[in-house]
Every structure is written in structure tokens, then in C-alpha cells.
Short mmCIF file of C-alpha atoms in Angstrom, two decimals:
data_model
loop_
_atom_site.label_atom_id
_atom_site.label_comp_id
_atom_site.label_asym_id
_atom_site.label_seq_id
_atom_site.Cartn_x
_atom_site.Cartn_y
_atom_site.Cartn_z
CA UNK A 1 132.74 -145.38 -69.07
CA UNK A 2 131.16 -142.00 -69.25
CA UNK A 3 127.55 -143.54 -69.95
CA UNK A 4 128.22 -146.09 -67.44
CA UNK A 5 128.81 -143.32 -64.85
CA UNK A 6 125.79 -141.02 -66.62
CA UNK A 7 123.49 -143.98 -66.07
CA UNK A 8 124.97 -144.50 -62.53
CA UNK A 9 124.08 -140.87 -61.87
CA UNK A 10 120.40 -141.18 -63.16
CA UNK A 11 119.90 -144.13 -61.60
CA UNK A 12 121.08 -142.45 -58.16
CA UNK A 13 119.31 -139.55 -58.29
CA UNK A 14 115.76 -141.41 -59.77
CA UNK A 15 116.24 -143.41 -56.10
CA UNK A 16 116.73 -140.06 -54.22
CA UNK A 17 113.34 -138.70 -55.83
CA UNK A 18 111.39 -142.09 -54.62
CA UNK A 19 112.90 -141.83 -50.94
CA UNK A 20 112.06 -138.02 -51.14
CA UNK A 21 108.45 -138.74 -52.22
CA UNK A 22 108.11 -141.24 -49.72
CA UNK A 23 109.35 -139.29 -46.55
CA UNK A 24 107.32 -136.53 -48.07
CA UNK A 25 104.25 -138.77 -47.88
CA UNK A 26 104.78 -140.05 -44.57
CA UNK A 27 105.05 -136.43 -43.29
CA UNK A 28 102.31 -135.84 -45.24
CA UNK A 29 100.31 -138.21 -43.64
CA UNK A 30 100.72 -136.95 -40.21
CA UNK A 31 99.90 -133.50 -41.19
CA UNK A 32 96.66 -134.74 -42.39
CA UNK A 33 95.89 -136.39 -39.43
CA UNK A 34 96.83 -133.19 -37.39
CA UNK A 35 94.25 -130.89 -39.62
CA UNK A 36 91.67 -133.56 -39.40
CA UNK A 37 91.57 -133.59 -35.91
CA UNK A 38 91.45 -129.19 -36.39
CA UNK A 39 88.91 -129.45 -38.67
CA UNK A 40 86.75 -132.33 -37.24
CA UNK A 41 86.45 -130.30 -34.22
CA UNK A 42 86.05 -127.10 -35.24
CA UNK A 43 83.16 -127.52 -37.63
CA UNK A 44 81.54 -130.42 -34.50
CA UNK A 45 82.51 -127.56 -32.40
CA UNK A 46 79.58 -125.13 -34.63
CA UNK A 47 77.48 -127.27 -35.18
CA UNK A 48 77.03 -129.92 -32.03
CA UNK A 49 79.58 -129.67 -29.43
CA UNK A 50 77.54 -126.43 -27.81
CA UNK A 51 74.77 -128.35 -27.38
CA UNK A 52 76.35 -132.00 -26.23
CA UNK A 53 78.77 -130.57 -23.83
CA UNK A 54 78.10 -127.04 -22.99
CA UNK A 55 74.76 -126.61 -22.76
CA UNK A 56 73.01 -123.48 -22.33
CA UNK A 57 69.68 -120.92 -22.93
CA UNK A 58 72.13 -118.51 -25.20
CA UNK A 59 73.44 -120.75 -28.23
CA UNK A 60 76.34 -117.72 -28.76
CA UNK A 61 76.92 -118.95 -25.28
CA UNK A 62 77.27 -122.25 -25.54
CA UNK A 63 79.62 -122.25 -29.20
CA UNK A 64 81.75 -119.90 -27.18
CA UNK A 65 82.48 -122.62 -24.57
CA UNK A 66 83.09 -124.98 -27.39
CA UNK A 67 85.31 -122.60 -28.85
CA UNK A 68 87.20 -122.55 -25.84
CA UNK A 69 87.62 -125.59 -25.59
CA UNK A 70 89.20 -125.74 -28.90
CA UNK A 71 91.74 -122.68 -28.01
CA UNK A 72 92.46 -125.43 -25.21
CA UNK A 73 94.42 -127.20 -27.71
CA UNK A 74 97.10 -124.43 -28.57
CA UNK A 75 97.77 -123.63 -24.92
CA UNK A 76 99.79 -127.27 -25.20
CA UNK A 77 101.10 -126.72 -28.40
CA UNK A 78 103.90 -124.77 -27.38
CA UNK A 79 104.46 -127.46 -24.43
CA UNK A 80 104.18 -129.87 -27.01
CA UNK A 81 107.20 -128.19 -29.54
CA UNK A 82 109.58 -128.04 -26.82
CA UNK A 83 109.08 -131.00 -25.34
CA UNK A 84 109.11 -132.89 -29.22
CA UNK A 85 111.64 -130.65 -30.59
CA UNK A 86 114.15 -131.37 -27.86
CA UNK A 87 113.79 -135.37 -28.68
CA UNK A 88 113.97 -134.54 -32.81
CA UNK A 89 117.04 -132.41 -32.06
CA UNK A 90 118.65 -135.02 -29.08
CA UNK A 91 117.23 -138.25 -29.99
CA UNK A 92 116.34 -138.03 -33.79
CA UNK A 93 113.34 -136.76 -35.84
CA UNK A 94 111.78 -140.33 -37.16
CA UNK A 95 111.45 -140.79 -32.68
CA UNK A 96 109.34 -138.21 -32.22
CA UNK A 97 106.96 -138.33 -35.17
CA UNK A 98 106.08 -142.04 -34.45
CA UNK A 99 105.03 -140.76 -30.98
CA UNK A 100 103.22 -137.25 -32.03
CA UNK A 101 100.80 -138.98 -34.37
CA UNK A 102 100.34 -141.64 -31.93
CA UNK A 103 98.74 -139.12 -29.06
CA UNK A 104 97.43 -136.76 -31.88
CA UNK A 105 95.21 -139.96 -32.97
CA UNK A 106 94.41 -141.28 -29.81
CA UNK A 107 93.07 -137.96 -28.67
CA UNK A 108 91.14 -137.90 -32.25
CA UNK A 109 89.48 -140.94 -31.43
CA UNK A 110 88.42 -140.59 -27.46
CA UNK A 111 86.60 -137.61 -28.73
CA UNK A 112 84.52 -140.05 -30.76
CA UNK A 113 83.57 -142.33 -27.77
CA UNK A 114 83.29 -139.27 -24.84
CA UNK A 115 80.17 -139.29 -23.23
CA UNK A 116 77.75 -135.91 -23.24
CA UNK A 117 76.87 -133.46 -20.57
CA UNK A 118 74.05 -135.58 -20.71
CA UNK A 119 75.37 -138.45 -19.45
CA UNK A 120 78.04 -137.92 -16.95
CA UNK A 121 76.88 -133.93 -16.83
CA UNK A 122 80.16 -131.80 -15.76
CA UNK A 123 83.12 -134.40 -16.19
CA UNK A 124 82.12 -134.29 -20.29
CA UNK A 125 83.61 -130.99 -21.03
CA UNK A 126 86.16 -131.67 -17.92
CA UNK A 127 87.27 -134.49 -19.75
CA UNK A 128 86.90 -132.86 -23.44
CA UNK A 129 89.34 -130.55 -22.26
CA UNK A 130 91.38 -132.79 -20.97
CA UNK A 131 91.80 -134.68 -24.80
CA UNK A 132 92.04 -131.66 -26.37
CA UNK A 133 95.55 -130.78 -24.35
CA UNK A 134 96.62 -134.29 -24.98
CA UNK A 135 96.03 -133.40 -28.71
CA UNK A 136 97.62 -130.10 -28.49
CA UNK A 137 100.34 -131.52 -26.81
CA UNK A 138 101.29 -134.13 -29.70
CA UNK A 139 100.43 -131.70 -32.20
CA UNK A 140 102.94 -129.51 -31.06
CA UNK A 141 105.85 -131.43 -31.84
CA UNK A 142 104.11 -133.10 -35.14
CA UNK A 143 104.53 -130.01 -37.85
CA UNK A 144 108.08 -128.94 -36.89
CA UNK A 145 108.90 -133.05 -37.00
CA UNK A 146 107.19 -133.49 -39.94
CA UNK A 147 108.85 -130.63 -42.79
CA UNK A 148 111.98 -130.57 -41.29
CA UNK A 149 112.31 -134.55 -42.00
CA UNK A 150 111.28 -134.05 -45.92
CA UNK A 151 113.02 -130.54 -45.84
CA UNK A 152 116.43 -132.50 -44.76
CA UNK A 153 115.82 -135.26 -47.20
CA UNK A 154 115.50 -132.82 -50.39
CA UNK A 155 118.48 -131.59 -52.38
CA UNK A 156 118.71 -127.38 -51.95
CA UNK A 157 117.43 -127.11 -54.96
CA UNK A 158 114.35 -128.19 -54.76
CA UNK A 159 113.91 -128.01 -50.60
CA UNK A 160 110.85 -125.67 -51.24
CA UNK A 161 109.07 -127.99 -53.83
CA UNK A 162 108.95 -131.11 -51.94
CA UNK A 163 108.85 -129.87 -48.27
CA UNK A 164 105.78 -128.09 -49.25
CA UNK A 165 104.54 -131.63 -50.15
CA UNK A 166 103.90 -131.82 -46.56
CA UNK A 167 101.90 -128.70 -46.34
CA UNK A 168 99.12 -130.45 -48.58
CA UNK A 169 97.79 -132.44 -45.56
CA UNK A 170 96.39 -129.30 -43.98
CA UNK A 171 93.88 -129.10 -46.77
CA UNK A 172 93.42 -132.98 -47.05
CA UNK A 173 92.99 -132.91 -43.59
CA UNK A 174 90.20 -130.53 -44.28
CA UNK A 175 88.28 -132.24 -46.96
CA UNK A 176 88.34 -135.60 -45.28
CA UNK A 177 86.28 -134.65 -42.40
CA UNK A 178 84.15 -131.93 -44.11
CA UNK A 179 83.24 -134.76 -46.43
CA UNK A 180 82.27 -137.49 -43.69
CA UNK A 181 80.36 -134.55 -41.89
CA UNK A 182 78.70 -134.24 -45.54
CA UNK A 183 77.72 -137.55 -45.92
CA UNK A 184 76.49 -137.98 -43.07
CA UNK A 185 74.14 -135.10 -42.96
CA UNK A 186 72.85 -136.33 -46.01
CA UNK A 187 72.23 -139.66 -45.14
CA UNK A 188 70.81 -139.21 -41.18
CA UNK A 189 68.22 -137.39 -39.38
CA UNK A 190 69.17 -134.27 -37.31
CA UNK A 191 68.06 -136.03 -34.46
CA UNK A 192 70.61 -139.19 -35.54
CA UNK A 193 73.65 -137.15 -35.96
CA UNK A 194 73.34 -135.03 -32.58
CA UNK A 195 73.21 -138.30 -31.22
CA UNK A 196 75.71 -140.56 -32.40
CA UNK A 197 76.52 -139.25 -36.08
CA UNK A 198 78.88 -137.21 -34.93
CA UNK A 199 80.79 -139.31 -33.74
CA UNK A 200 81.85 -141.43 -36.68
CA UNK A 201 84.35 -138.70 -37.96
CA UNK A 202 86.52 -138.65 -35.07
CA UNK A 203 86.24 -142.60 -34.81
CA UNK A 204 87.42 -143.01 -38.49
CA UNK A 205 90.29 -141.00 -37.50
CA UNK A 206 92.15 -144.11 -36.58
CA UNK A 207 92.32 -145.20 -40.36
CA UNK A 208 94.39 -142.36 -41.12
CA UNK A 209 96.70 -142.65 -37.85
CA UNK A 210 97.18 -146.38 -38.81
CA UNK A 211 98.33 -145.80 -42.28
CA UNK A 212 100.39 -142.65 -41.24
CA UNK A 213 102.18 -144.82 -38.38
CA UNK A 214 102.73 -147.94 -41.29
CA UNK A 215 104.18 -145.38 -43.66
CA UNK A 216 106.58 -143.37 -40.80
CA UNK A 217 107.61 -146.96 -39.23
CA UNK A 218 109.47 -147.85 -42.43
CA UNK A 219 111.23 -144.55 -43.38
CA UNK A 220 115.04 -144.02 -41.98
CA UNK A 221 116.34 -141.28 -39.72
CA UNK A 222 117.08 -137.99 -41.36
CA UNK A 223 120.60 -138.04 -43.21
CA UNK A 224 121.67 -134.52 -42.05
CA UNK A 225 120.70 -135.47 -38.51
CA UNK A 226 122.27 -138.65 -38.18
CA UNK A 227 125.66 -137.21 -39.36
CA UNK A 228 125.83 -135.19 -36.24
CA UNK A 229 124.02 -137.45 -33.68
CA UNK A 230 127.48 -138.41 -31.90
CA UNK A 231 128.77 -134.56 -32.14
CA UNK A 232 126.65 -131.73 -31.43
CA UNK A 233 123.24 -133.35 -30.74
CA UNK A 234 124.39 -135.05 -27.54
CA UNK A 235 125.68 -131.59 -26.63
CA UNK A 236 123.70 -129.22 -27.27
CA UNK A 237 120.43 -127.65 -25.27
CA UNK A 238 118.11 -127.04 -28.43
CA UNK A 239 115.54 -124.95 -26.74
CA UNK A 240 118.27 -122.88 -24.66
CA UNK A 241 120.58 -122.31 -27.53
CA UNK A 242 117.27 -121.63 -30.19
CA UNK A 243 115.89 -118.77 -27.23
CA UNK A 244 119.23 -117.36 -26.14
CA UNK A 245 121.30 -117.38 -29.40
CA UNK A 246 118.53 -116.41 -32.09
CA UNK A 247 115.87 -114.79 -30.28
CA UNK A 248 115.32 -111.81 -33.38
CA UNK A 249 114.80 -115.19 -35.76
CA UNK A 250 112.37 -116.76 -33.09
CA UNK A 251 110.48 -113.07 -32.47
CA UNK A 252 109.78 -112.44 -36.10
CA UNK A 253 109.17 -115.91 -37.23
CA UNK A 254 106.52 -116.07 -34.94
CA UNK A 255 104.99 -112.66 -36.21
CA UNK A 256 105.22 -114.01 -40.12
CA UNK A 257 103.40 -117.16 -38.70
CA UNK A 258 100.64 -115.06 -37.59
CA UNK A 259 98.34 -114.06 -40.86
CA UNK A 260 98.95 -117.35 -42.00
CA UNK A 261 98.29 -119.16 -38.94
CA UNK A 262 94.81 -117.24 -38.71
CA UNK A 263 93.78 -117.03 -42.10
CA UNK A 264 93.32 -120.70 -42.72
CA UNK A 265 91.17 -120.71 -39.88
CA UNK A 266 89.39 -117.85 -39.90
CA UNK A 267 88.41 -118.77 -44.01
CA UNK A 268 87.83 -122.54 -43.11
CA UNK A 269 86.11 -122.49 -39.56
CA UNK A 270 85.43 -119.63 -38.17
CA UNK A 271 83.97 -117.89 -41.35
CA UNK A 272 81.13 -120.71 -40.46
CA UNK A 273 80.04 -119.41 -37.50
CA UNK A 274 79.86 -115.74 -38.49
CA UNK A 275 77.62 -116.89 -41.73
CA UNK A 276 75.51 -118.48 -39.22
CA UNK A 277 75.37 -115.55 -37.74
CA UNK A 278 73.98 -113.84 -40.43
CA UNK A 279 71.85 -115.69 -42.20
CA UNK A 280 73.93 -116.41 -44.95
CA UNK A 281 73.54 -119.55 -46.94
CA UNK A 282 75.72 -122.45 -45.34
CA UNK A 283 75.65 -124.45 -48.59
CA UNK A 284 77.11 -121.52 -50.99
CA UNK A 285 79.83 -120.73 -48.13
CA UNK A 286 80.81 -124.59 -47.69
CA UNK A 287 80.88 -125.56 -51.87
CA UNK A 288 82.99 -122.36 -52.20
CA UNK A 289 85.33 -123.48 -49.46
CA UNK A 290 85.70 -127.02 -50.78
CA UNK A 291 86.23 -125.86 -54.18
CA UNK A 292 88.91 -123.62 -53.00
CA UNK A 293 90.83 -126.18 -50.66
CA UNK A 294 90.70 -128.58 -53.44
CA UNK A 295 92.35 -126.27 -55.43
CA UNK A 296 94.35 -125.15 -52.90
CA UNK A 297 96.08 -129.14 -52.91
CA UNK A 298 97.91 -128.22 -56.32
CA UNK A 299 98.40 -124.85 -55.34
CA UNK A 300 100.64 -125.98 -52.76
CA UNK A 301 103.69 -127.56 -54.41
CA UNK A 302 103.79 -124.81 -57.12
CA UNK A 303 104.22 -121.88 -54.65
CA UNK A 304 106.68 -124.10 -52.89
CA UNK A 305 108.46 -124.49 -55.90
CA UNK A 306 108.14 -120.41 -56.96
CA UNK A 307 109.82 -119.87 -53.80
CA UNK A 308 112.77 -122.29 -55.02
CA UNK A 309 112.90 -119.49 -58.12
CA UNK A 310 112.56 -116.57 -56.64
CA UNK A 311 113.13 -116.77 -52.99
CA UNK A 312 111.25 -117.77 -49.60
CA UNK A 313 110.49 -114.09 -48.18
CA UNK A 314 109.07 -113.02 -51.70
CA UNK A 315 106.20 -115.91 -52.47
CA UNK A 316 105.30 -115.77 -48.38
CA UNK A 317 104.89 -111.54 -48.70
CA UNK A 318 102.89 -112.06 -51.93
CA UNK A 319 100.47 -113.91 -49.70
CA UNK A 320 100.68 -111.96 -46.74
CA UNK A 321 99.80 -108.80 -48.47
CA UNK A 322 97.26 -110.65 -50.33
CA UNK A 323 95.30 -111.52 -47.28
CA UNK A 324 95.14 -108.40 -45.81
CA UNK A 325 94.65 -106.23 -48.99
CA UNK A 326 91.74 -108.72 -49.65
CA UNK A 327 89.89 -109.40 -46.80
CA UNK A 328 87.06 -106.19 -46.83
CA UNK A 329 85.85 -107.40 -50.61
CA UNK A 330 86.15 -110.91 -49.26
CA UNK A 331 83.47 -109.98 -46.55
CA UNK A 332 81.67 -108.11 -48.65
CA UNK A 333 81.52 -110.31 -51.35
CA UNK A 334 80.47 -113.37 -49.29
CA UNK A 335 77.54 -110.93 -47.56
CA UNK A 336 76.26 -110.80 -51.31
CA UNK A 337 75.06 -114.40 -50.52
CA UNK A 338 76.38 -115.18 -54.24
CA UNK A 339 77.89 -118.23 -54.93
CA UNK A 340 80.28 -116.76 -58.10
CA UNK A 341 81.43 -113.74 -56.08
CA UNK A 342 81.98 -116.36 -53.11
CA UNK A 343 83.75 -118.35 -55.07
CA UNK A 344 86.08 -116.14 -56.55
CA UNK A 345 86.89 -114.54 -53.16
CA UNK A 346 88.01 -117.73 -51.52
CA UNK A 347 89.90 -118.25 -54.48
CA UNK A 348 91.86 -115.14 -53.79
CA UNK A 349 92.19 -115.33 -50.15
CA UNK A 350 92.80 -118.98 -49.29
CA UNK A 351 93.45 -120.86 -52.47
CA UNK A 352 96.29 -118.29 -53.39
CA UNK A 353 96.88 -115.94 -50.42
CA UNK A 354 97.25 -118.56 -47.85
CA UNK A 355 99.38 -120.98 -50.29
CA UNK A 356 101.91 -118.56 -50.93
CA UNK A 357 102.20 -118.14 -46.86
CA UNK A 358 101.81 -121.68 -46.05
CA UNK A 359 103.93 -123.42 -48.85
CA UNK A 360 107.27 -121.07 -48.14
CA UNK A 361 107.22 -122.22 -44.46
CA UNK A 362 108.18 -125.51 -44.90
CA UNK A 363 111.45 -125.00 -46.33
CA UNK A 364 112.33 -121.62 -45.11
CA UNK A 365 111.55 -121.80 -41.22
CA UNK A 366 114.22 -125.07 -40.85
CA UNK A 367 116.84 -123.15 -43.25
CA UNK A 368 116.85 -120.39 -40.59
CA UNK A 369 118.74 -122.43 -37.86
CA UNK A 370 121.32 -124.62 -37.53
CA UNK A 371 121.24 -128.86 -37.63
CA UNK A 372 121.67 -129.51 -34.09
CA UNK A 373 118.68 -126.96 -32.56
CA UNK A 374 116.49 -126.95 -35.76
CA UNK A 375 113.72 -129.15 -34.96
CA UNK A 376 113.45 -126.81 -31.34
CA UNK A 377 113.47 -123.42 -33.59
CA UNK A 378 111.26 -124.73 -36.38
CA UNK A 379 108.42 -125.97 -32.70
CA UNK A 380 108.73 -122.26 -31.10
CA UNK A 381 108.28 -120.85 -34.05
CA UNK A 382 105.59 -122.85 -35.40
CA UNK A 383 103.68 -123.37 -32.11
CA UNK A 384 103.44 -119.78 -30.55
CA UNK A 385 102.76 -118.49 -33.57
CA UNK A 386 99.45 -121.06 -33.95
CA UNK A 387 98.62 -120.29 -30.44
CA UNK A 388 98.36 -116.83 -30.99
CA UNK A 389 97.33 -116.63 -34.54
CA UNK A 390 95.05 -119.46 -34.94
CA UNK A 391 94.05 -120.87 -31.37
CA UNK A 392 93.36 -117.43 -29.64
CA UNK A 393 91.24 -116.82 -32.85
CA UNK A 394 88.44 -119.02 -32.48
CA UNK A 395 87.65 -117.01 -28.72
CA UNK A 396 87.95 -113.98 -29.91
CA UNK A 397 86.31 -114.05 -33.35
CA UNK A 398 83.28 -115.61 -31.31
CA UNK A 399 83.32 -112.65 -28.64
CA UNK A 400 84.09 -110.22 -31.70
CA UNK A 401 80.77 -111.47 -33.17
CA UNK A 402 78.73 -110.83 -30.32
CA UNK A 403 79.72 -107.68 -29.55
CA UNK A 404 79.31 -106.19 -32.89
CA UNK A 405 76.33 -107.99 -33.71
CA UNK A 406 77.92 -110.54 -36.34
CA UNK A 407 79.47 -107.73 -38.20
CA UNK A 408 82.75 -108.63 -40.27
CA UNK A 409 84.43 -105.58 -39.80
CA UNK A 410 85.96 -106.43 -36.31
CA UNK A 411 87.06 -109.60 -37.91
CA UNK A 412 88.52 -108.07 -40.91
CA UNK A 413 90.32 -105.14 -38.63
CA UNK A 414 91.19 -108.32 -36.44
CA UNK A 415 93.30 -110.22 -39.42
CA UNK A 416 94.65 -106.94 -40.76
CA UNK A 417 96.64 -105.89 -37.27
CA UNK A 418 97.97 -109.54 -37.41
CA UNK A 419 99.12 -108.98 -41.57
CA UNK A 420 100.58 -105.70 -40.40
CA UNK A 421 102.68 -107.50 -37.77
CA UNK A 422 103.50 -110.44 -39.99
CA UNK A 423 104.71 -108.20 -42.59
CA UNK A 424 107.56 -106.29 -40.48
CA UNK A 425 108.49 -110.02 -39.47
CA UNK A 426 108.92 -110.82 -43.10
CA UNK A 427 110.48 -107.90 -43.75
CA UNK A 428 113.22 -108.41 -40.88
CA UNK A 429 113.73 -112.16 -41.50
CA UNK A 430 116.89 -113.34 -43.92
CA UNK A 431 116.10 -114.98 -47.30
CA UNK A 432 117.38 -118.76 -47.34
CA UNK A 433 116.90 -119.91 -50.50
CA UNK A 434 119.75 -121.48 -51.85
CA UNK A 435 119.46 -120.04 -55.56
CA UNK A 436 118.13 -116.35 -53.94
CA UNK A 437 120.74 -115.73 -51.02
CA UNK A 438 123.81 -113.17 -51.30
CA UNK A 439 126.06 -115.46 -49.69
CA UNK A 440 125.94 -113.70 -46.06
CA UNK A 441 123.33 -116.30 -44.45
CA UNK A 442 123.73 -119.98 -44.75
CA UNK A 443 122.56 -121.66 -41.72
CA UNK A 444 121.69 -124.95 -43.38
CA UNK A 445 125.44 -125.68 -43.48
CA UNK A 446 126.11 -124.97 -39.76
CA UNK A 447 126.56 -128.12 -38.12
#
């Protein structure tokens, strides 16, 4: 009877693994999806969009307006999270992700078909814009959907390990992209990719929705959420109860979100345009980056796992203070325009520094509020902190540029204000780690 109910046990758990994996990979998928839409336009955003759609006799000029465009996209985001994370926390979480990566793919693939300035003249970037808040608006709701479903799925103890499986499709989302744009510089003429070459990334985007949507369409509602649906979900007002009853959770999660938020961007996309700026070579700076995203993919799961050991606010300071106490030698070691010293500063800065941020988030930002207004905390959070960190980011690193004459040390003063800040958010935020906590905080079991 005992190895009867042993092999029971096994069995039972072995199944809870596979439906963990699986959630994790649908909400995986979406995340992907998300970054390759980032990514897609940030590096068509360098390289074309000044050109196609904001055309000008000052190239700084013209990838400013491009840049704005793509600071468009936060200005929803926050629109987005409220607007999502009130139907996760009312309706149910598996609602609102089918619809997120629905908009966030159509918006992905109108880019693909928009006609130039050339063609239509001032209704191309009227109507760029215009995509990119649709995008910002369904991205918005997509990352707070998508860890809190895997992060309610996993057992405590190992909430940090497989919620930060969903983390891995911001540098998937990454690769796929940079690759396409790869190949396809290789294989056309300058003159065929500034005409329609650079389109085929954002047209390919509907693979990825496709699959995403296949995989999401076939998982079940979140356990934890559909125990309370009938109770305090049909009560509640998420976004009123998040703002009014935690705002010293929402104010300093949004400062932790910031060095994140803009290091992945400003070591992914913007560094880009500032190399540009200077000469460097573009094909030491983008092997580099790929070699550190790639190994940023397995990097991932074991910081989210470290912060299973030895607590959330630990493994995400480690990273934060990482980032900041790294980013002069990264500049200067990139201005060397040497591949190895390159390479080993990306490495530090966004293969380990932004893991240990990024991986901690997806476990530790839904264990800081309760059930019923979780998905609307984990949004605000999230969201603002983006908008600020990462969306305001791309305008001001441009303007940065040009008025210090594509010197790094405005950027690197730039990220280090926003470490200092994240840092006292860390400090003041509770630890929620089930095997690190002292007993005084458990909001996961507030329903």
C-alpha cells in the first residue's frame, strides 16, 4: 500500500511538472512574440525606419523621430496593464493572454505591409504611430498575464525556477529577429532591403503569434485564480485596491523595474546607435551581443532558481549593483573596438547583470500582492516601470548622443541615476520567497 501510494505520488507530481512546462511554454511563447516585435523595431528603427518614414537632411534627425516613435509604444503600455490586468484579475488570466498576443501580432505584422513616406508621404509615420500604440497597448497586459499564469501553476518551491522560464522569450525574442535581419543582409542588396527586405521580419511575425495562440488555446485557467473567481474576483476593483491599498509596493516596484527595464535595452538596441555613432565596428558589437543573449537563455532559469535558494531581493541586487558598478569599463571596453574585451563586457553586464534582475521578477513581483488584484499590481508595476526605464530611453539616449557628441558618459551617468533609484526600491521591498521569508509577509496566501 505504501508503494502503491509512493508511485501514486510520483506519478502526480511527474504530471504537475508536464502541465508546469507547458503553461511555462505557452507564456513563453507570448513573451517572445512581445520582444520580437521590441527588437524587430528597434534595430529597423537604426537602421531603415529614419529613412522610410521620417525622412530628413540630418540622419541624427531622422533616427530620433524613429525613436520616438518607438517610445510611442510605452505611452500605451500602462493603458494596456490596467485595462488587461483588470480582465486577468475579473475575468481570468488564460482571457486576456489569448487577446494580448492577438493585437501584439497583428500590430507586428501591419508594420510589415505599411506603406513609406514615400508613398502616402505624412499618413506613414501617422499611421506607424498609430500600430505602435495598438502594440503597446496589448503588450501591456501580455508580461503581467504571462508569469503570473506559470508563477500560479508552480509549487512555492520552485515558483522562481519555472516562472523565470517565461523570462527566456525576451532573449529569444531577440535572436529571432536579429537573425532574419542577418540573413537577410547577407543575402540582398542594400538597395533590396530598404525596399522591401525589411519587411519580411515583421511579416514572419505571424508564425510565432500562430503557434503562441495554438499553444495558449489549449492550456486551462490558472488553479489559484479559479478557486476565487465566484468570491473575491467578482468583488473586487483590482486597479483601485492595488493603487490605494499598496501604493509603497507599487512605488518601489516600479523603481527596482527601472535598471532592469533599461539595461536590456540600452545593451541590445540602443548601444547600436551610439557605436554608429562612433565608428565602432557593428559586426564585433552585434557577435558579442548574440553570444551574450544566447548565453543569457540558460542563464535565465538558473538565477531564477538561485533566487528559490537564497531569496528574490538578493539575486535581483546582485544584478542591480552589477549593472551600475559595470557600466564605465563596459563603455570603455567596447570603445577599444576589441572583440575579446567586448565580449567579456556583455558577458558581465547583460548575460549576468541583467539575468539576475530579470529572472527574480517573475516570481517575486506576483508574490507581492494578493490573488484577487495580482494580475493589476504585477501590470502597474511592470508597465510604468518599462515606460520610464526602457521606452523613455530610446529618446533620450538619442538626444544624450547628440548633445555630447556620441560620448558614453551621459549614457553611463544616465543608467547609474536609474541603478541608484532601483536599489533603494530593492532595498525597501519585502523578500517573498517561500524558503527565505521570516514569516511576517505572505501575500501569496491572501485570498
Amino acid at each position: 500500500m505504501a508503494s502503491s501510494t509512493l508511485t501514486q505520488t510520483q506519478t502526480d507530481q511527474g504530471n504537475h511538472t508536464s502541465l508546469i512546462r507547458r503553461v511555462a511554454s505557452a507564456s513563453a511563447i507570448g513573451t517572445a512574440a512581445e520582444y520580437y516585435d521590441f527588437f524587430a523595431y528597434g534595430t529597423a528603427a537604426v537602421l531603415f525606419f529614419g529613412h522610410l518614414f521620417f525622412p530628413s537632411h540630418d540622419p541624427l534627425i531622422s533616427t530620433l523621430a524613429a525613436f520616438a516613435t518607438y517610445a510611442v509604444g510605452f505611452l500605451a503600455r500602462p493603458i494596456g496593464g490596467i485595462v488587461f490586468g483588470h480582465i486577468g484579475d475579473k475575468v481570468g488570466r488564460k482571457k486576456a493572454l489569448v487577446a494580448t498576443i492577438l493585437i501584439v501580432g497583428l500590430g507586428t505584422f501591419c508594420i510589415g505591409i505599411l506603406p513609406t513616406y514615400e508613398k502616402i508621404g505624412i499618413w506613414a509615420p501617422v499611421l506607424l504611430i498609430a500600430i505602435r500604440l495598438l502594440q503597446g497597448f496589448g503588450v501591456g497586459g501580455e508580461q503581467a498575464g504571462a508569469v503570473l499564469m506559470t508563477a500560479e501553476y508552480a509549487q512555492a518551491s520552485r515558483r522562481g525556477f519555472f516562472a523565470s522560464w517565461v523570462q527566456i522569450g525576451a532573449p529569444v525574442g531577440f535572436l529571432l529577429p536579429l537573425a532574419l535581419f542577418a540573413i537577410l543582409n547577407a543575402t540582398l542588396s542594400a538597395d533590396q532591403m530598404m525596399d522591401w527586405g525589411w519587411r519580411v521580419p515583421f511579416l514572419l511575425s505571424a508564425v510565432l503569434v500562430i503557434v503562441g495562440l495554438f499553444i495558449r488555446l489549449r492550456i486551462d485557467e490558472s488553479p489559484v485564480f479559479a478557486a476565487i473567481r465566484e468570491t473575491k474576483a467578482a468583488e473586487s476593483r483590482p486597479l483601485k485596491e492595488v493603487i490605494s491599498g499598496n501604493p509603497r509596493l507599487v512605488v518601489n516596484g516600479v523603481a527596482a523595474k527601472l535598471i532592469e527595464a533599461c539595461a536590456f535595452a540600452l545593451f541590445t538596441v540602443i548601444i547600436l546607435a551610439w557605436g554608429k555613432a562612433n565608428n565602432l565596428d557593428s559586426g564585433i558589437l552585434m557577435n558579442s551581443m548574440i553570444v551574450a543573449v544566447i548565453l543569457e537563455v540558460f542563464a535565465i532559469p538558473l538565477m531564477g532558481a538561485l533566487s528559490d535558494k537564497i531569496g528574490r531581493k538578493p539575486v535581483y541586487m546582485m544584478g542591480a549593483l552589477m549593472i551600475v558598478l559595470s557600466i564605465v569599463p563596459f563603455f570603455y571596453a567596447l570603445s577599444q573596438n576589441s572583440y575579446w574585451l567586448t565580449q567579456i563586457a556583455m558577458i558581465v553586464a547583460l548575460t549576468l547583470g541583467h539575468s539576475m534582475c530579470y529572472a527574480p521578477q517573475a516570481s517575486w513581483f506576483p508574490e507581492l500582492f494578493p490573488t484577487h488584484i495580482r494580475c493589476s499590481g504585477i501590470a502597474v508595476i511592470w508597465q510604468v516601470g518599462s515606460l520610464i526605464g526602457s521606452g523613455v530611453l530610446g529618446l533620450v539616449a538619442v538626444k544624450i548622443l547628440q548633445v555630447t557628441d556620441g560620448h558614453w558618459y551621459g549614457l553611463a551617468l544616465y543608467v547609474a541615476v536609474l541603478g541608484v533609484i532601483s536599489v533603494i526600491g530593492l532595498l525597501r521591498l519585502p523578500e517573498t520567497a517561500p524558503g527565505r521569508r521570516n514569516g511576517e509577509y505572505h501575500p501569496w496566501q491572501q485570498h
